[in-house]
CSV table of C-alpha atoms in Angstrom, one decimal:
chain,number,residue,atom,x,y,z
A,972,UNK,CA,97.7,-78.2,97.9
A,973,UNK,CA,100.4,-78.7,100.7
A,974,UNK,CA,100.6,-76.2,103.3
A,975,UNK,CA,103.3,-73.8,102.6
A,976,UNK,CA,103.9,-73.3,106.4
A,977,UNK,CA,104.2,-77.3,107.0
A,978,UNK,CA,106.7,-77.5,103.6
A,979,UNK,CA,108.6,-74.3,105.1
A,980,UNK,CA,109.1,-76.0,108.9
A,981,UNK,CA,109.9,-79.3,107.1
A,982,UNK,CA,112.6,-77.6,104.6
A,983,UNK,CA,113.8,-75.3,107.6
A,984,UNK,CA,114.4,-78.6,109.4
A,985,UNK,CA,116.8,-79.8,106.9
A,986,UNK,CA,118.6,-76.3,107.0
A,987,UNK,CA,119.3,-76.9,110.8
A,988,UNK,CA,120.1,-80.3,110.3
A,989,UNK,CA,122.7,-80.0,107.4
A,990,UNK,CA,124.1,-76.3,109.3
A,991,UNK,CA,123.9,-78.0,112.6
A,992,UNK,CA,122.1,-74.6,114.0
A,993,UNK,CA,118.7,-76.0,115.3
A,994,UNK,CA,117.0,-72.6,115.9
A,995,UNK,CA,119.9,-70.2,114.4
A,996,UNK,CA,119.2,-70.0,111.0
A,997,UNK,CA,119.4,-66.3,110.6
A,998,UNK,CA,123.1,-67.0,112.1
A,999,UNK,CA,124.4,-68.8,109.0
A,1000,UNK,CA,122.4,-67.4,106.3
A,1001,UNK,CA,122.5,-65.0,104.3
A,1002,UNK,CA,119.1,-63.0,105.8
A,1003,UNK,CA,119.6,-59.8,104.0
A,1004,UNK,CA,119.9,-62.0,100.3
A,1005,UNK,CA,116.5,-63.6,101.6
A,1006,UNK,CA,114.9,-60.6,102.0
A,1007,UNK,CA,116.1,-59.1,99.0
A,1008,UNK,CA,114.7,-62.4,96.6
A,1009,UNK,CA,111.7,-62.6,98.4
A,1010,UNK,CA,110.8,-59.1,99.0
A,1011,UNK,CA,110.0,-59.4,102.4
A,1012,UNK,CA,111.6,-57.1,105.2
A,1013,UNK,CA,114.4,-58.5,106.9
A,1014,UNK,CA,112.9,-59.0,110.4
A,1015,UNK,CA,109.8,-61.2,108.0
A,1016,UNK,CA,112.5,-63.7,107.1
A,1017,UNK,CA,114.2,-63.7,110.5
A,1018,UNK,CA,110.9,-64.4,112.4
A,1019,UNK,CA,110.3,-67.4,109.9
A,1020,UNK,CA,113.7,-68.9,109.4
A,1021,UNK,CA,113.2,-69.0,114.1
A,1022,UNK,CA,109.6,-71.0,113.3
A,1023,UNK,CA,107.7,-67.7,114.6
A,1024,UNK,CA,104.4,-67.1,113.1
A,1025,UNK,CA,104.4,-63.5,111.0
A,1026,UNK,CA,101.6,-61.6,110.7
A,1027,UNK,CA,98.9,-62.4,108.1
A,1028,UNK,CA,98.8,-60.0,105.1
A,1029,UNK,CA,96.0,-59.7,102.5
A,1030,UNK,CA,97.1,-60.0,98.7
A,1031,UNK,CA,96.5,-56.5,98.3
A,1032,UNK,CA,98.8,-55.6,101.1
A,1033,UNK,CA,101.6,-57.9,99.7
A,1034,UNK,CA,101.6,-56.4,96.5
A,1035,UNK,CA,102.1,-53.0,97.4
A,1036,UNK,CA,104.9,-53.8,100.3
A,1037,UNK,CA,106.2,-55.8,97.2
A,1038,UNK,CA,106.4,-52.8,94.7
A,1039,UNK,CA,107.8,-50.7,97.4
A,1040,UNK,CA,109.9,-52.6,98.7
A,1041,UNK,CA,110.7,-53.1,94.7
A,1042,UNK,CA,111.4,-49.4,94.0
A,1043,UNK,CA,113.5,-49.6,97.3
A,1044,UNK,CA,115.8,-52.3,96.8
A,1045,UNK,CA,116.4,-52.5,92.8
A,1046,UNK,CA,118.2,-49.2,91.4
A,1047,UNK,CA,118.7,-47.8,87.7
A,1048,UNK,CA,121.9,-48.7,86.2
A,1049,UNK,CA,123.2,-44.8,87.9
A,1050,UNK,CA,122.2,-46.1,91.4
A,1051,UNK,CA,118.9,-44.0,91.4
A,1052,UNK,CA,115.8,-45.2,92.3
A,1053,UNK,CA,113.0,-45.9,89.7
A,1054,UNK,CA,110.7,-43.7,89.5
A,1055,UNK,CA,106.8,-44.5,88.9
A,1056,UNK,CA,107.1,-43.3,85.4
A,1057,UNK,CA,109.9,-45.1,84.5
A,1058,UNK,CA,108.0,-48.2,86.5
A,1059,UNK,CA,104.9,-47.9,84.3
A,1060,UNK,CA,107.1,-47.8,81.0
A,1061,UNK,CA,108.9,-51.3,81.9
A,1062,UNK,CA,104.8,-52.6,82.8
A,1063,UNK,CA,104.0,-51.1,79.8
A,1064,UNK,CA,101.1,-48.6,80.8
A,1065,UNK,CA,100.9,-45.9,82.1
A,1066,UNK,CA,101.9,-44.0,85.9
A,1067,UNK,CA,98.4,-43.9,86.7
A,1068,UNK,CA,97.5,-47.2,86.5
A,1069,UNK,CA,100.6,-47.9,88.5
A,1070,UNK,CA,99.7,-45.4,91.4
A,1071,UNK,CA,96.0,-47.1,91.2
A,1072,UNK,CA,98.1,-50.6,91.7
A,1073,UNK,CA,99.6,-48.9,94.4
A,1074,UNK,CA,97.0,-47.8,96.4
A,1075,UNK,CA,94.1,-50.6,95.4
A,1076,UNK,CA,97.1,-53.7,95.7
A,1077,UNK,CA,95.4,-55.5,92.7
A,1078,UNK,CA,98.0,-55.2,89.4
A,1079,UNK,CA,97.2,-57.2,86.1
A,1080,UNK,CA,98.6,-60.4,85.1
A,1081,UNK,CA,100.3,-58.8,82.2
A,1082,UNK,CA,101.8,-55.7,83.7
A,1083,UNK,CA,103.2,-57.1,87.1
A,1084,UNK,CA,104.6,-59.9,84.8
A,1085,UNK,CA,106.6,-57.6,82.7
A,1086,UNK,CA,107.6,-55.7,85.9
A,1087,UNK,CA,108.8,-59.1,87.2
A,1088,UNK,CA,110.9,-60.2,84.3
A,1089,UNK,CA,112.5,-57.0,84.1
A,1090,UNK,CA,113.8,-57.2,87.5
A,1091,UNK,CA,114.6,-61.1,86.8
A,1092,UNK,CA,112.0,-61.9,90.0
A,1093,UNK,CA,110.8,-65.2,90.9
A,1094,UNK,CA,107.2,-66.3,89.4
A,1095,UNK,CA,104.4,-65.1,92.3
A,1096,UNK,CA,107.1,-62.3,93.7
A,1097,UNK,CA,104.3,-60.0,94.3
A,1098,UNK,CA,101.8,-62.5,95.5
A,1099,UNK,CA,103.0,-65.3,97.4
A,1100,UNK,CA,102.6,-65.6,100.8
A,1101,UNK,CA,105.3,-65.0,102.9
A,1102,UNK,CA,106.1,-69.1,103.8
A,1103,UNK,CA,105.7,-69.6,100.5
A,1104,UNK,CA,107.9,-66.9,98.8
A,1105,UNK,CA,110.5,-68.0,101.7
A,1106,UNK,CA,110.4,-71.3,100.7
A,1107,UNK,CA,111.2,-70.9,97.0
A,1108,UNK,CA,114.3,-68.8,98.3
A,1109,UNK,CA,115.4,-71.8,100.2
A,1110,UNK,CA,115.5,-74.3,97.4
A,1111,UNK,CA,118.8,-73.3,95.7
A,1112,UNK,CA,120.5,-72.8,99.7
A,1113,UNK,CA,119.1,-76.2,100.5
A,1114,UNK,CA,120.6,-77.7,97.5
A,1115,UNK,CA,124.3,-75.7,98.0
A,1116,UNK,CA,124.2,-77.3,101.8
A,1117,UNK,CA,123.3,-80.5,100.4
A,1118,UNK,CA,126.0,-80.8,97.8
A,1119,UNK,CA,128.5,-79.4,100.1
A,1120,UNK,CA,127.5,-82.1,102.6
A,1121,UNK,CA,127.6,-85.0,100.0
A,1122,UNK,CA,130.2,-84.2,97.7
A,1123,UNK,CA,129.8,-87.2,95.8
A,1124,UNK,CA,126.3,-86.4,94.8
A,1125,UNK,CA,127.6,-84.8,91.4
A,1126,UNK,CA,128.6,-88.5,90.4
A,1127,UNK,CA,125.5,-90.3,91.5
A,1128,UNK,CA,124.1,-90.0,87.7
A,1129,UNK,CA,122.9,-92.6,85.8
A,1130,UNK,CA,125.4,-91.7,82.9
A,1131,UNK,CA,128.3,-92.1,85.6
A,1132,UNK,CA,127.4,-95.4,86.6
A,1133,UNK,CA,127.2,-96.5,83.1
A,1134,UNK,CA,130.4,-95.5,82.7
A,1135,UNK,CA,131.3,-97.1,86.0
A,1136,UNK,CA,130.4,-100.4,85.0
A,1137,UNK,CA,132.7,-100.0,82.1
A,1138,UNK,CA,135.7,-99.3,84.2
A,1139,UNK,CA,136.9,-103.5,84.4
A,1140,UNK,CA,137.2,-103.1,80.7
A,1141,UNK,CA,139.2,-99.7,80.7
A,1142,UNK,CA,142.8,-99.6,80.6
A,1143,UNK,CA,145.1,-98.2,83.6
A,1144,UNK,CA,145.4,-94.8,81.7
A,1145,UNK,CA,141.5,-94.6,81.0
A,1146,UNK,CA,140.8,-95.1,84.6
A,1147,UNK,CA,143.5,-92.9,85.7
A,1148,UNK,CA,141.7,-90.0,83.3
A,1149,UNK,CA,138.3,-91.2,84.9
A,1150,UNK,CA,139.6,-90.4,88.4
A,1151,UNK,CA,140.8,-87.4,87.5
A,1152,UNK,CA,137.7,-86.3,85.7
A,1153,UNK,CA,135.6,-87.9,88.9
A,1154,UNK,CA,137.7,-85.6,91.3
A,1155,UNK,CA,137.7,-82.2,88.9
A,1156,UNK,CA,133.9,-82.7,89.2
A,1157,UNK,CA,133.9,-83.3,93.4
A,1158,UNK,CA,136.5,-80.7,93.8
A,1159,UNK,CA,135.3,-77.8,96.0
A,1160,UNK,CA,137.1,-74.1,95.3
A,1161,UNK,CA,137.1,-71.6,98.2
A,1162,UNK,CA,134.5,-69.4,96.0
A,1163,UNK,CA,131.8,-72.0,96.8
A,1164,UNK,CA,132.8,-72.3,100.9
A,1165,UNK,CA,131.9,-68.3,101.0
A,1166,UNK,CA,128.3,-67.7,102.5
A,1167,UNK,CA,124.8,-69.5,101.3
């Protein structure tokens, strides 16, 4: 298995290069959205997105800054925080199991699964390290900044150049449609220039 630091510098790398902020990352993303998918404080992703080392943490540890930071972050429908009851309903046991998972750091499979799907987390929320867990954040800004810097990539498909090589044959009002329907699909609204 790769590295997750070495797969983090290389993909943070690529961020500076397609933002054109070598070393001011936390500048131009969106820091406080990192933290909140990873569930990693703020100054964790900042120190990482700068190259800085963090801190080790052991799995136990993770999990229960994970679950607390959890509870902190991810409020009822009234805007109220969960409570550990109404935690160990959604894991499907009971609240003293969750305070031992709490204190020991060590959930099962099955409950912190259920806990993660409810909240609509990312597989490994509570136990991935921290390059990793920022790395999986990453993908879907990478792949924004990409398509915003090639926006033809949309109609580099092997189905579009099919149709492409069809385009001698077409009349002038088929390949006036197909240029419209190429530019619908390159066209970028304001809504997607707001911040990664």
């Amino acid at each position: 298995m790769r590295d997750a630091h070495a797969s983090l510098a290389e993909l943070r790398e690529r961020l500076e290069e397609l933002t054109g902020r070598p070393g001011g990352l936390a500048d131009v993303l969106d820091v406080a959205g990192l933290s909140y998918a990873t569930g990693m404080p703020v100054g964790t992703v900042v120190a990482l997105l700068a190259g800085r080392s963090v801190p080790e943490t052991s799995l136990g540890e993770r999990v229960r800054q994970r679950l607390d930071f959890l509870r902190e972050t991810r409020r009822r429908p009234d805007g109220k925080r969960y409570s550990l009851d109404e935690l160990a309903k959604i894991a499907g046991t009971s609240r003293q199991w969750l305070s031992e998972w709490r204190r020991s750091g060590l959930p099962s499979l099955e409950h912190a699964d259920r806990i993660r799907r409810h909240f609509d987390l990312p597989a490994g929320f509570f136990t991935a390290d921290e390059a990793e867990a920022l790395h999986a954040a990453l993908q879907p800004v990478l792949g924004e900044l990409e398509a915003k810097a090639d926006p033809l990539a949309p109609l580099r498909t092997p189905g579009f150049y099919r149709l492409a090589r069809r385009a001698p044959h077409m009349s002038p009002r088929k390949l006036q449609a197909l240029a419209e329907w190429a530019e619908m699909i390159t066209e970028r609204g304001p809504a997607e220039d707001d911040d990664l």
